[in-house]
Amino acid sequence: MKDLLWLVPLFPLAGFLVNGVLYLISHRTRGEAADAHGSQGAPALAAAPAPSVHGENPAHTHAGSSAHDPAGHSPIPLKTAHTVVGTVSVGLSCVFAFLAILDVGIGRLSEGAAHVVTLYRWLPLGVNQAVGQVHGPAGEWFVDAAFRLDSLSALMIAFVTFVGFLIHVYSVGYMGHEEGYGRYFAYLNLFMFSMLLLVLGANFLLLFVGWEGVGLCSYLLIGYFYDRDAAADAGKKAFVVNRIGDFGFILGIFGIFSLFGSLDFGKVFPAAAAHPSAYAPYLTLVCLCLFVGACGKSAQFPLYVWLPDAMAGPTPVSALIHAATMVTAGVYMVARCNVLFRLSPDALLVVAVVGGFTALFAATIGVAQNDIKKVLAYSTVSQLGYMFLACGVGAFVAGMFHVMTHAFFKACLFLGSGSVIHALGGEQDIRKMGGLASKIPVTYRTFLVATLAIAGVPLLAGFFSKDAILAAAFEAHFASAPWLGRVLWAAALFTAGLTAFYMLRLVSLTFWGKFRGGTEQEAQIHESPRSMTVPLIVLAFLSVVGGYVGIPMVRGGDRIGEFLHPILLPLAGAGAHTAAHEAAASTEALLMAASVAAAAIGLALAYVWYAKGEGAVPARIAARFPGVYRAVSNKYYVDEAYDSVFVQGLAKGGGRFLWDFDATVVDGAVNGTRHVTVGLSWLSSFFDQYVVDGLVNGVANTLQAGFRGFRRAQTGRVQNYALVMGGGLFCLVAVYLLFR
């Protein structure tokens, strides 16, 4: 089965092609039928339902009913075919992914085995001299279309395909009445293909193709409701911001190729590990360029602004982006390139600082958000900061561990928020919710489990991965800033408390207390269909047990550490090198206690202030510090600053400046040149006409006048000639006699 690894990304690609073709055919047929009806006087198209002010279609109120339901929804062409193709393709991808992993063997993968399936020679570049810092004989340069299955890619495809499959199943119920149902599943399948291509690619170029693919799919899915300005703008914003990061990423790839003469993981990383002193001086710039790409794709400061706006897309898309695909790509790339980053302490320091700052910065924003999806969005930005903090302090395994556990509880949270939105007919403002625990019990229980997991409650998945990151940050040592590790740990610990606070605040305002919406809305609240609740139950279960592969202080408990250890290639001359310092058992116990205390304080404050106090204390704090509250609730005005500086200033203002420059300077120079040219041409014409032509014509006229005189003397009559001769003779004689 391992030789059929290429089928893992192929199945979603096939699903995209089939769903896309079926959608185009069915809608062209509907268009022709509508035109035919329209020609007979009937209305060509039924009126579309008015969009919800909260970004979700009001059809979700009836998402569990039939395609011919009494709510008035028009039947979706080929809905069953789209459902089967969309879900089965990802399900088959998941099955083949696990079969390939089992075929190679989990034990062998943990020992460093890597299975590469080469499909064909993609880019043959001929025989060239190596351009890297370690020179050797000329060799053949090429890039293969190849897939690589090692411990890191195995971890990624396992949870990407499984969580992705659950999200596809959930989408069947959630998107059941959307007009573009087939288009949605086509895009979703393409998203899965791109992500699997990214994580399975055996070289940087194939990784980059998948990297760009998830960027394209995010644009398509965030802007799925393309007839709504907010969704269309959010899709464009995501696309543009990611292009900024991708520019840095491709520069990093160019740097790797210039240093190593190859883009193949199996050649680049061993070469860097074997000759660290030769490559280290050049890798800081390369790694920083790669990290710029990671900041764009994984929403780190300052390129995080696209992710909260991505909530304009359908909720299952938010779950897929935040949990299993796009935003994890940057963390995966940094972990994949850990050898390069470990050779650049300065780059690691930047990664750690940016990650730690983003984690705290986004958490403070999440405290004051009232849109249920926006709270989760800033939570994702914060948790991604945790992952990069882990990578920055050298704990790449802990970072990937948190990527996995985060996929479980964040997918559960987003899908749970979708279930809430579905129950309330599109409402997303948590201030208009409350009292839902008894009305949608499955959604409530699974959401609560995922909330406790992300808060770091002991024995749940998030507790183990977050504790590993905190311990690594506490033990981190940077030669240029020995104090920085403890500062990052303190920031991460405070972030953990904030996370627990705003997540239980979300639960309190959404599920506890009294319902704060309208009476009619309350009467329509109902639990989601099984196609939506079953994925929630599975993800909630994984949010509980998903962390038991990384139990600290237990012999043999850190199985994920053992499984991913082979990606941390030892550096030549470093001896028994470890990527991160390990804390002593007593120190780790104290750090664990501090982590639990921070979570407990955050949970207790949220419970007392919101569940018991109904928000009275936070209201008094907001009234006491209105400026601070406005800054936090308005996300520190970062979007407004970006709009003022980059959109209105650089883009539009720069465009106006260039327009004026073109109109006044460029066009002025062109028009001035034209006027000078016309004037000079007139002067040249005058000189040519009256001076040059005058001289030439004057000589000609003079000669012509003389010739006319001589012509008159040549009459051809003898008597005239005799008269002239006689006259001439007379003149000669007269002159002679006069002067004699």
XYZ file of C-alpha atoms in Angstrom:
740
model
C 0.000 0.000 0.000
C 2.896 2.374 0.614
C 3.640 2.413 -3.128
C 0.101 3.677 -3.692
C 0.802 6.747 -1.565
C 0.006 8.923 -4.570
C -3.637 7.873 -4.259
C -3.968 9.795 -0.994
C -4.006 13.220 -2.718
C -5.430 11.808 -5.954
C -8.821 10.849 -4.483
C -9.723 14.424 -3.397
C -8.451 15.715 -6.748
C -10.742 13.277 -8.536
C -13.585 14.408 -6.279
C -12.929 18.019 -7.250
C -12.951 17.208 -10.958
C -16.100 15.088 -10.825
C -18.019 17.494 -8.592
C -16.880 20.457 -10.640
C -17.973 18.894 -13.937
C -21.309 17.765 -12.496
C -21.959 21.216 -11.085
C -21.164 22.952 -14.362
C -23.308 20.530 -16.373
C -26.282 20.729 -14.007
C -26.224 24.508 -13.797
C -25.850 24.936 -17.524
C -28.866 22.669 -17.951
C -30.797 24.682 -15.348
C -29.817 27.883 -17.099
C -31.099 26.599 -20.434
C -34.332 25.430 -18.797
C -34.749 28.793 -17.070
C -34.249 30.576 -20.381
C -36.875 28.343 -21.985
C -39.378 29.138 -19.224
C -38.463 32.777 -19.395
C -39.235 32.883 -23.119
C -42.793 31.733 -22.316
C -43.279 34.583 -19.921
C -42.489 32.726 -16.693
C -39.842 34.184 -14.386
C -36.433 32.800 -15.290
C -35.095 32.465 -11.764
C -36.720 32.225 -8.370
C -35.832 34.916 -5.918
C -32.849 34.006 -3.792
C -33.235 34.053 0.003
C -32.074 37.217 1.659
C -28.634 36.819 3.224
C -28.287 36.858 6.971
C -26.655 39.872 8.506
C -24.332 37.488 10.300
C -22.937 35.909 7.183
C -24.812 32.590 7.244
C -27.660 31.598 4.971
C -31.060 31.476 6.666
C -31.580 28.107 4.975
C -29.531 26.626 7.803
C -32.555 26.821 10.005
C -33.854 23.799 8.121
C -30.572 22.156 7.294
C -31.713 18.741 8.342
C -34.773 18.456 6.119
C -35.253 17.102 2.660
C -34.138 18.767 -0.527
C -37.866 19.128 -1.326
C -38.694 20.454 2.126
C -41.738 22.570 2.828
C -39.621 25.566 3.768
C -39.609 26.535 0.108
C -36.042 25.615 -0.840
C -35.582 24.685 -4.458
C -34.187 21.204 -5.122
C -30.426 20.979 -5.642
C -29.455 19.244 -8.884
C -27.410 16.061 -8.416
C -27.229 16.629 -4.654
C -26.790 12.923 -3.869
C -23.997 12.601 -6.420
C -22.188 15.643 -5.001
C -22.561 14.261 -1.471
C -21.264 10.798 -2.336
C -18.358 12.024 -4.464
C -17.342 14.740 -1.990
C -17.359 12.614 1.152
C -16.285 9.246 -0.269
C -13.263 10.720 -2.047
C -11.923 12.138 1.237
C -12.914 8.976 3.093
C -10.911 6.853 0.640
C -7.995 9.253 0.996
C -8.142 8.768 4.777
C -8.257 4.976 4.460
C -5.327 4.839 2.054
C -3.355 7.248 4.232
C -3.658 4.974 7.262
C -2.961 1.877 5.149
C 0.220 3.459 3.800
C 1.345 4.389 7.314
C 0.684 0.887 8.584
C 2.429 -0.629 5.560
C 5.624 1.310 6.254
C 5.162 0.590 9.952
C 4.777 2.980 12.867
C 7.817 1.421 14.504
C 9.965 1.895 11.412
C 8.776 5.467 10.998
C 9.755 6.221 14.587
C 13.188 4.793 13.788
C 13.678 7.214 10.900
C 12.357 5.225 7.936
C 11.137 7.308 5.003
C 9.358 5.959 1.950
C 9.577 8.047 -1.231
C 7.329 7.383 -4.221
C 8.671 9.054 -7.369
C 6.076 9.475 -10.100
C 8.245 11.030 -12.825
C 11.102 13.436 -13.498
C 9.340 16.788 -13.334
C 12.066 19.334 -14.152
C 15.293 17.912 -15.656
C 17.858 20.717 -15.461
C 20.916 18.958 -16.910
C 24.393 18.483 -15.477
C 25.677 21.469 -13.513
C 28.319 22.322 -10.966
C 26.985 22.454 -7.438
C 26.481 26.035 -6.300
C 26.286 25.271 -2.598
C 28.949 26.118 -0.071
C 30.283 22.556 -0.062
C 31.629 22.162 -3.576
C 31.822 18.885 -5.384
C 31.879 17.419 -8.875
C 29.256 18.391 -11.399
C 25.998 16.525 -10.938
C 22.585 16.296 -12.483
C 20.065 18.857 -11.337
C 16.422 17.888 -11.361
C 13.141 18.140 -9.498
C 10.978 15.037 -9.221
C 7.239 14.774 -8.772
C 7.601 12.631 -5.668
C 5.803 11.986 -2.397
C 7.584 11.381 0.903
C 6.136 9.444 3.836
C 8.102 9.865 7.047
C 7.043 10.357 10.639
C 6.178 14.046 10.171
C 4.143 13.638 6.984
C 2.499 10.527 8.460
C 1.273 12.537 11.448
C -0.014 15.267 9.177
C -1.905 13.101 6.687
C -3.421 11.063 9.524
C -5.244 13.946 11.183
C -5.686 16.057 8.030
C -7.593 13.303 6.220
C -9.532 12.143 9.290
C -10.586 15.589 10.508
C -11.167 16.651 6.912
C -13.461 13.678 6.389
C -15.493 14.577 9.491
C -15.848 18.147 8.250
C -17.057 16.877 4.876
C -19.682 14.731 6.604
C -20.747 17.680 8.753
C -21.059 19.830 5.624
C -23.708 17.501 4.213
C -26.145 18.682 6.878
C -24.899 22.237 7.300
C -24.778 23.176 3.613
C -27.741 21.017 2.649
C -29.788 23.792 1.066
C -27.108 25.983 -0.423
C -27.603 26.832 -4.083
C -23.934 26.148 -4.789
C -23.818 22.818 -2.954
C -21.841 21.077 -5.701
C -19.459 24.005 -6.094
C -18.861 23.973 -2.353
C -17.869 20.299 -2.309
C -15.694 20.746 -5.388
C -13.759 23.538 -3.655
C -13.569 21.546 -0.420
C -12.126 18.537 -2.255
C -9.589 20.762 -3.989
C -8.612 22.184 -0.601
C -7.916 18.676 0.699
C -5.869 17.800 -2.397
C -3.747 20.937 -2.031
C -3.058 20.326 1.651
C -2.140 16.691 1.084
C 0.137 17.703 -1.777
C 1.781 20.191 0.578
C 2.489 17.711 3.372
C 3.409 14.751 1.148
C 5.625 16.639 -1.310
C 9.209 15.335 -1.215
C 10.749 18.659 -2.190
C 10.248 22.366 -1.701
C 8.811 22.943 -5.160
C 6.019 20.409 -4.728
C 5.403 21.790 -1.253
C 5.110 25.245 -2.822
C 2.543 24.025 -5.344
C 0.380 22.723 -2.492
C 1.138 25.909 -0.546
C -0.273 28.035 -3.349
C -3.139 25.601 -3.821
C -4.434 26.050 -0.266
C -4.121 29.806 -0.755
C -6.271 29.639 -3.872
C -8.839 27.406 -2.182
C -9.040 29.704 0.821
C -9.901 32.540 -1.549
C -12.586 30.443 -3.236
C -14.138 29.158 -0.013
C -13.904 32.320 2.097
C -15.552 34.135 -0.783
C -18.049 31.314 -1.327
C -20.925 33.769 -0.820
C -19.479 35.904 -3.590
C -22.647 37.977 -3.913
C -22.004 39.443 -0.453
C -19.484 42.256 -0.252
C -18.112 41.150 3.132
C -17.355 37.631 1.912
C -15.899 38.789 -1.394
C -13.684 41.343 0.368
C -12.565 38.775 2.952
C -11.561 36.357 0.196
C -9.544 39.035 -1.571
C -7.949 40.104 1.704
C -6.842 36.551 2.452
C -5.443 36.172 -1.040
C -3.483 39.452 -1.003
C -2.048 39.031 2.505
C -0.935 35.501 1.686
C 0.756 36.730 -1.490
C 2.907 38.979 0.705
C 3.994 35.997 2.764
C 4.446 33.813 -0.300
C 6.876 36.328 -1.788
C 9.153 35.794 1.208
C 8.649 32.037 1.059
C 9.696 31.728 -2.581
C 12.759 33.889 -1.895
C 13.671 31.380 0.814
C 13.260 28.526 -1.667
C 15.554 30.342 -4.124
C 18.098 30.724 -1.325
C 17.943 27.006 -0.517
C 18.463 26.093 -4.157
C 21.425 28.448 -4.476
C 23.030 27.018 -1.337
C 22.406 23.313 -1.816
C 21.857 22.918 -5.551
C 18.746 20.884 -4.761
C 15.230 21.251 -3.413
C 14.833 17.638 -2.293
C 14.282 17.173 1.439
C 16.384 14.019 1.381
C 19.390 15.991 0.103
C 19.039 19.449 1.625
C 18.577 18.552 5.293
C 21.276 15.835 5.541
C 23.724 18.169 3.768
C 22.982 20.979 6.209
C 23.318 18.634 9.196
C 26.596 17.182 7.897
C 28.234 20.561 7.159
C 26.721 23.054 9.608
C 29.655 25.473 9.605
C 29.545 25.775 5.807
C 25.883 26.708 5.599
C 25.115 28.401 8.929
C 26.354 31.902 7.941
C 23.863 32.034 5.075
C 20.842 30.408 6.670
C 19.576 33.285 8.812
C 18.353 35.193 5.771
C 16.961 32.037 4.181
C 15.100 31.018 7.341
C 13.676 34.502 7.871
C 12.348 34.469 4.304
C 10.754 31.075 4.940
C 9.251 32.400 8.166
C 7.684 35.347 6.341
C 5.799 32.767 4.302
C 4.810 30.950 7.478
C 3.533 34.208 9.027
C 1.249 34.736 6.048
C -0.087 31.208 5.828
C -0.369 30.626 9.590
C -1.633 34.112 10.458
C 1.162 35.456 12.634
C 1.734 39.105 13.421
C 1.742 41.265 11.349
C 0.119 39.112 8.614
C -2.662 37.685 10.804
C -5.400 40.110 9.753
C -6.899 37.886 7.047
C -7.845 35.029 9.370
C -10.551 36.704 11.508
C -12.186 38.065 8.346
C -12.151 34.554 6.891
C -15.178 33.898 9.110
C -17.261 35.350 6.276
C -17.131 31.917 4.643
C -19.287 28.915 5.611
C -18.564 27.605 9.118
C -17.277 24.169 7.957
C -14.734 26.047 5.845
C -13.604 27.884 8.969
C -13.177 24.542 10.722
C -11.168 23.111 7.835
C -8.922 26.176 7.537
C -8.340 26.554 11.280
C -8.036 22.927 12.274
C -6.785 20.664 9.522
C -5.404 22.562 6.581
C -4.189 26.001 5.733
C -3.090 27.565 9.005
C -1.136 24.467 10.044
C 0.927 24.642 6.842
C 3.313 27.274 8.213
C 4.011 25.333 11.392
C 4.526 22.158 9.376
C 6.992 23.929 7.078
C 9.042 25.321 9.960
C 9.082 21.911 11.658
C 10.079 20.278 8.367
C 12.953 22.767 8.029
C 14.027 22.401 11.667
C 17.613 21.552 10.676
C 17.965 24.880 8.870
C 16.393 26.853 11.718
C 18.557 25.120 14.324
C 21.609 26.356 12.430
C 20.369 29.943 12.789
C 19.850 30.977 16.440
C 18.836 34.463 15.322
C 16.053 33.090 13.124
C 14.821 30.898 15.989
C 14.780 33.924 18.275
C 12.614 35.814 15.761
C 10.255 32.842 15.453
C 9.929 32.574 19.234
C 9.332 36.286 19.799
C 6.804 36.612 16.975
C 5.005 33.469 18.147
C 4.912 34.529 21.787
C 3.777 38.051 20.960
C 1.076 36.837 18.572
C -0.228 34.363 21.152
C -0.655 37.059 23.796
C -1.798 39.781 21.396
C -4.571 37.682 19.840
C -5.700 36.348 23.219
C -6.282 39.865 24.530
C -8.439 40.623 21.477
C -10.458 37.438 21.969
C -11.488 38.592 25.437
C -13.722 41.361 24.063
C -15.187 39.802 20.890
C -18.919 39.090 20.682
C -19.152 37.177 17.400
C -18.966 33.463 18.237
C -16.770 32.726 15.215
C -14.529 35.758 15.757
C -13.746 34.579 19.297
C -12.658 31.233 17.900
C -10.737 32.922 15.087
C -8.587 34.956 17.485
C -8.216 31.838 19.582
C -6.726 30.123 16.533
C -4.298 32.986 15.930
C -3.254 32.756 19.581
C -2.812 28.984 19.513
C -0.773 29.214 16.326
C 1.444 31.640 18.192
C 1.915 28.918 20.803
C 3.020 26.513 18.087
C 5.573 28.948 16.658
C 6.782 29.752 20.158
C 7.480 26.048 20.573
C 9.390 25.911 17.300
C 11.295 29.075 18.204
C 12.585 27.600 21.460
C 13.604 24.429 19.618
C 10.671 22.287 20.757
C 9.562 21.330 17.253
C 7.969 18.103 18.469
C 5.899 19.965 21.078
C 4.800 22.401 18.378
C 3.611 19.578 16.133
C 1.979 17.864 19.109
C -0.068 21.011 19.679
C -0.891 21.157 15.969
C -2.480 17.717 16.293
C -4.418 18.293 19.514
C -5.497 21.723 18.313
C -6.939 20.130 15.175
C -9.264 18.041 17.328
C -10.630 20.605 19.755
C -10.637 23.547 17.339
C -12.532 21.561 14.697
C -15.001 20.578 17.413
C -15.369 24.198 18.512
C -15.925 25.575 15.029
C -18.341 22.850 14.046
C -20.079 23.379 17.390
C -20.382 27.091 16.651
C -21.872 26.143 13.302
C -24.415 23.989 15.085
C -25.307 26.955 17.303
C -25.635 29.238 14.282
C -27.761 26.590 12.556
C -30.028 26.319 15.604
C -30.501 30.090 15.781
C -31.128 30.610 12.085
C -27.879 32.425 11.365
C -27.361 34.404 14.604
C -23.684 34.792 15.572
C -23.776 37.475 18.298
C -23.272 35.737 21.650
C -25.001 38.644 23.415
C -28.228 37.455 21.771
C -27.802 33.836 22.843
C -27.886 32.086 26.224
C -29.786 29.168 27.720
C -28.949 26.816 24.832
C -27.496 24.006 26.975
C -30.845 22.283 27.415
C -32.080 23.040 23.891
C -29.112 21.651 21.937
C -27.540 19.266 24.479
C -25.197 17.367 22.137
C -23.758 20.574 20.778
C -23.384 21.961 24.302
C -21.614 18.936 25.758
C -19.177 18.552 22.895
C -18.488 22.301 22.839
C -17.835 22.288 26.581
C -15.398 19.368 26.295
C -13.478 21.132 23.524
C -13.480 24.362 25.548
C -11.976 22.631 28.574
C -9.415 20.983 26.305
C -8.215 24.261 24.798
C -8.225 25.833 28.257
C -5.663 23.267 29.404
C -7.742 21.389 31.941
C -5.702 18.397 33.190
C -6.078 15.042 31.447
C -7.580 16.586 28.319
C -5.667 16.838 25.035
C -4.751 20.508 25.185
C -3.257 20.165 28.650
C -0.449 17.854 27.548
C 0.593 19.722 24.414
C 0.356 23.165 26.014
C 2.326 21.994 29.046
C 5.087 20.700 26.768
C 5.350 24.123 25.122
C 5.411 25.978 28.442
C 8.131 23.691 29.778
C 10.229 24.161 26.641
C 9.837 27.955 26.812
C 10.876 27.995 30.476
C 14.048 26.022 29.706
C 14.868 27.958 26.523
C 18.220 29.713 26.342
C 19.157 32.333 23.784
C 22.824 33.325 23.786
C 22.050 36.893 22.714
C 19.234 37.273 25.293
C 19.526 34.781 28.191
C 16.500 36.322 29.938
C 14.168 35.951 26.975
C 13.116 32.374 27.688
C 11.558 33.254 31.028
C 9.804 36.285 29.527
C 8.319 34.122 26.789
C 7.242 31.557 29.371
C 5.512 34.238 31.450
C 3.738 35.582 28.363
C 2.659 32.082 27.360
C 1.429 31.340 30.895
C -0.606 34.538 30.982
C -1.966 33.662 27.535
C -3.057 30.285 28.882
C -5.077 32.040 31.583
C -6.622 34.412 29.042
C -7.528 31.486 26.801
C -9.355 29.738 29.627
C -11.115 33.016 30.488
C -12.456 33.986 27.070
C -13.392 30.424 26.141
C -15.525 29.904 29.262
C -16.936 33.403 28.711
C -18.005 32.140 25.296
C -19.644 29.064 26.830
C -21.369 31.141 29.525
C -22.862 33.670 27.155
C -23.853 31.050 24.579
C -25.180 28.123 26.597
C -25.849 29.229 30.179
C -28.327 31.650 31.732
C -31.466 32.811 29.968
C -32.031 33.105 26.254
C -31.569 36.741 25.192
C -32.989 36.480 21.685
C -36.533 36.863 20.461
C -39.461 34.655 21.465
C -40.069 33.496 17.911
C -36.417 32.647 17.490
C -36.392 30.698 20.754
C -39.344 28.602 19.612
C -37.415 27.474 16.523
C -34.236 26.358 18.335
C -33.499 22.701 17.616
C -30.611 20.277 17.728
C -28.632 19.661 14.557
C -29.099 16.507 12.450
C -26.924 13.447 13.046
C -24.718 14.288 10.080
C -23.591 17.273 12.159
C -23.675 15.893 15.706
C -21.794 12.637 15.056
C -18.633 14.475 13.892
C -18.939 16.660 16.998
C -19.023 13.596 19.260
C -16.000 12.027 17.541
C -13.999 15.240 17.770
C -14.966 15.749 21.404
C -13.735 12.233 22.153
C -10.417 13.001 20.422
C -10.223 16.254 22.394
C -10.167 14.092 25.508
C -7.832 11.249 24.503
C -5.742 12.930 21.801
C -3.104 14.094 24.244
C -2.297 10.703 25.744
C 0.371 10.121 23.114
C 2.520 12.720 24.873
C 2.307 12.140 28.614
C 5.214 13.836 30.446
C 7.231 12.336 33.301
C 6.046 8.814 32.476
C 8.478 6.271 31.095
C 7.403 5.522 27.544
C 4.601 8.073 27.785
C 5.995 10.516 25.246
C 5.173 8.410 22.232
C 4.731 11.339 19.902
C 8.170 12.590 20.876
C 9.660 9.226 20.020
C 7.680 9.067 16.797
C 8.794 12.509 15.565
C 12.337 12.353 16.886
C 13.823 11.218 13.523
C 13.008 14.574 11.914
C 15.491 16.205 14.322
C 18.654 15.216 12.464
C 21.768 15.411 14.655
C 24.144 18.191 13.675
C 27.747 17.270 12.971
C 29.991 18.300 15.840
C 27.062 18.796 18.209
C 27.347 15.393 19.869
C 24.079 14.090 21.287
C 22.252 17.191 20.203
C 18.697 17.828 21.292
C 16.570 20.522 19.740
C 15.344 21.826 23.091
C 16.495 21.598 26.677
C 14.409 19.195 28.725
C 13.205 20.309 32.130
C 13.916 18.226 35.208
C 11.005 16.226 36.598
C 10.601 18.488 39.633
C 10.754 21.616 37.483
C 8.223 20.206 35.049
C 5.884 19.362 37.931
C 6.046 22.963 39.156
C 5.517 24.296 35.649
C 2.553 21.979 35.238
C 1.092 23.267 38.491
C 1.547 26.863 37.301
C -0.192 26.012 34.029
C -3.112 24.409 35.849
C -3.339 27.378 38.206
C -3.441 29.848 35.302
C -6.213 27.862 33.611
C -8.133 27.550 36.880
C -7.952 31.296 37.538
C -9.137 32.075 34.013
C -12.014 29.606 34.248
C -13.007 30.806 37.720
C -13.068 34.474 36.703
C -15.134 33.736 33.616
C -17.581 31.631 35.622
C -17.998 34.200 38.393
C -18.201 37.214 36.093
C -20.414 35.792 33.343
C -22.181 32.662 34.548
C -22.979 34.027 38.003
C -22.541 37.767 37.674
C -24.126 38.103 34.208
C -21.290 40.322 33.021
C -21.734 43.090 35.606
C -18.056 43.213 36.639
C -16.713 43.291 33.047
C -19.245 46.041 32.276
C -17.951 48.130 35.196
C -14.345 47.546 34.086
C -15.224 48.607 30.539
C -16.924 51.741 31.877
C -13.947 52.505 34.114
C -11.448 52.138 31.248
C -13.435 52.995 28.108
C -10.386 53.753 25.991
C -8.794 50.404 26.736
C -12.066 48.572 26.125
C -12.619 50.308 22.793
C -9.061 49.514 21.712
C -9.402 45.830 22.581
C -12.917 45.412 21.183
C -11.810 47.155 17.983
C -8.782 44.850 17.712
C -6.348 47.661 18.522
C -7.400 49.343 15.274
C -4.852 47.302 13.363
C -7.192 46.795 10.423
C -7.937 50.504 10.345
C -4.216 51.285 10.488
C -3.493 48.862 7.663
C -6.347 50.342 5.656
C -5.108 53.874 6.258
C -1.430 53.167 5.566
C -1.497 50.436 2.947
C -4.905 50.534 1.263
C -5.852 54.205 1.361
C -2.288 55.471 1.646
C 0.029 53.185 -0.279
C -2.382 51.554 -2.699
C -4.991 54.222 -3.409
C -2.841 57.215 -2.467
C 0.071 55.733 -4.330
C -2.229 55.076 -7.258
C -3.396 58.666 -7.241
C 0.213 59.874 -7.014
C 1.198 57.679 -9.930
C -1.846 58.906 -11.865
C -0.895 62.526 -11.207
C 2.749 61.787 -11.992
C 1.687 60.159 -15.226
C -0.678 62.977 -16.123
C 1.658 65.841 -15.244
C 5.208 64.556 -15.549
C 5.064 61.676 -18.006
C 2.299 63.120 -20.162
C 3.834 66.591 -19.723
C 7.165 65.331 -20.949
C 5.515 63.562 -23.863
C 3.319 66.546 -24.753
C 6.196 68.961 -24.235
C 8.353 66.888 -26.504
C 5.537 66.978 -29.014
C 5.290 70.789 -28.848
C 9.075 71.197 -29.127
C 9.121 68.781 -32.022
C 6.275 70.614 -33.782
C 8.039 73.982 -33.262
C 11.356 72.685 -34.481
C 9.688 71.060 -37.452
C 7.979 74.389 -38.316
C 11.318 76.218 -38.026
C 12.993 73.550 -40.083
C 10.216 73.824 -42.671
C 10.581 77.637 -42.756
C 14.371 77.436 -43.125
C 14.049 74.769 -45.776
C 11.332 76.636 -47.651
C 12.693 80.155 -47.517
C 16.460 79.765 -47.060
C 17.518 76.495 -48.583
C 14.812 76.396 -51.237
C 15.173 80.198 -51.701
C 18.869 79.918 -52.516
C 18.382 76.985 -54.783
C 15.361 78.501 -56.500
C 17.095 81.932 -56.738
C 20.043 80.460 -58.601
C 17.650 78.545 -60.805
C 15.523 81.628 -61.504
C 18.617 83.729 -62.282
C 19.914 81.152 -64.700
C 16.464 80.736 -66.194
C 16.186 84.526 -66.683
C 19.581 84.587 -68.377
C 18.648 81.637 -70.465
C 15.457 83.403 -71.547
C 17.561 86.422 -72.639
C 19.959 84.276 -74.603
C 17.020 82.396 -76.059
C 15.617 85.615 -77.464
C 18.934 86.192 -79.281
C 18.691 82.877 -81.001
C 15.788 83.574 -83.364
C 17.031 81.583 -86.389
C 16.665 84.558 -88.757
C 19.786 85.656 -90.788
C 18.731 89.297 -90.912
C 18.579 89.429 -87.133
C 22.020 87.896 -86.817
C 23.360 90.403 -89.453
C 21.765 93.291 -87.533
C 23.388 92.153 -84.278
C 26.739 91.691 -85.948
C 26.481 95.136 -87.539
C 25.524 96.690 -84.260
C 28.404 94.945 -82.507
C 30.859 96.046 -85.139
C 29.567 99.596 -84.824
C 30.046 99.518 -81.062
C 33.596 98.217 -81.358
C 34.507 100.907 -83.861
C 32.885 103.584 -81.694
C 34.784 102.458 -78.602
C 38.023 102.336 -80.530
C 37.565 105.833 -81.915
C 36.477 107.153 -78.508
C 39.512 105.915 -76.587
C 42.158 106.158 -79.339
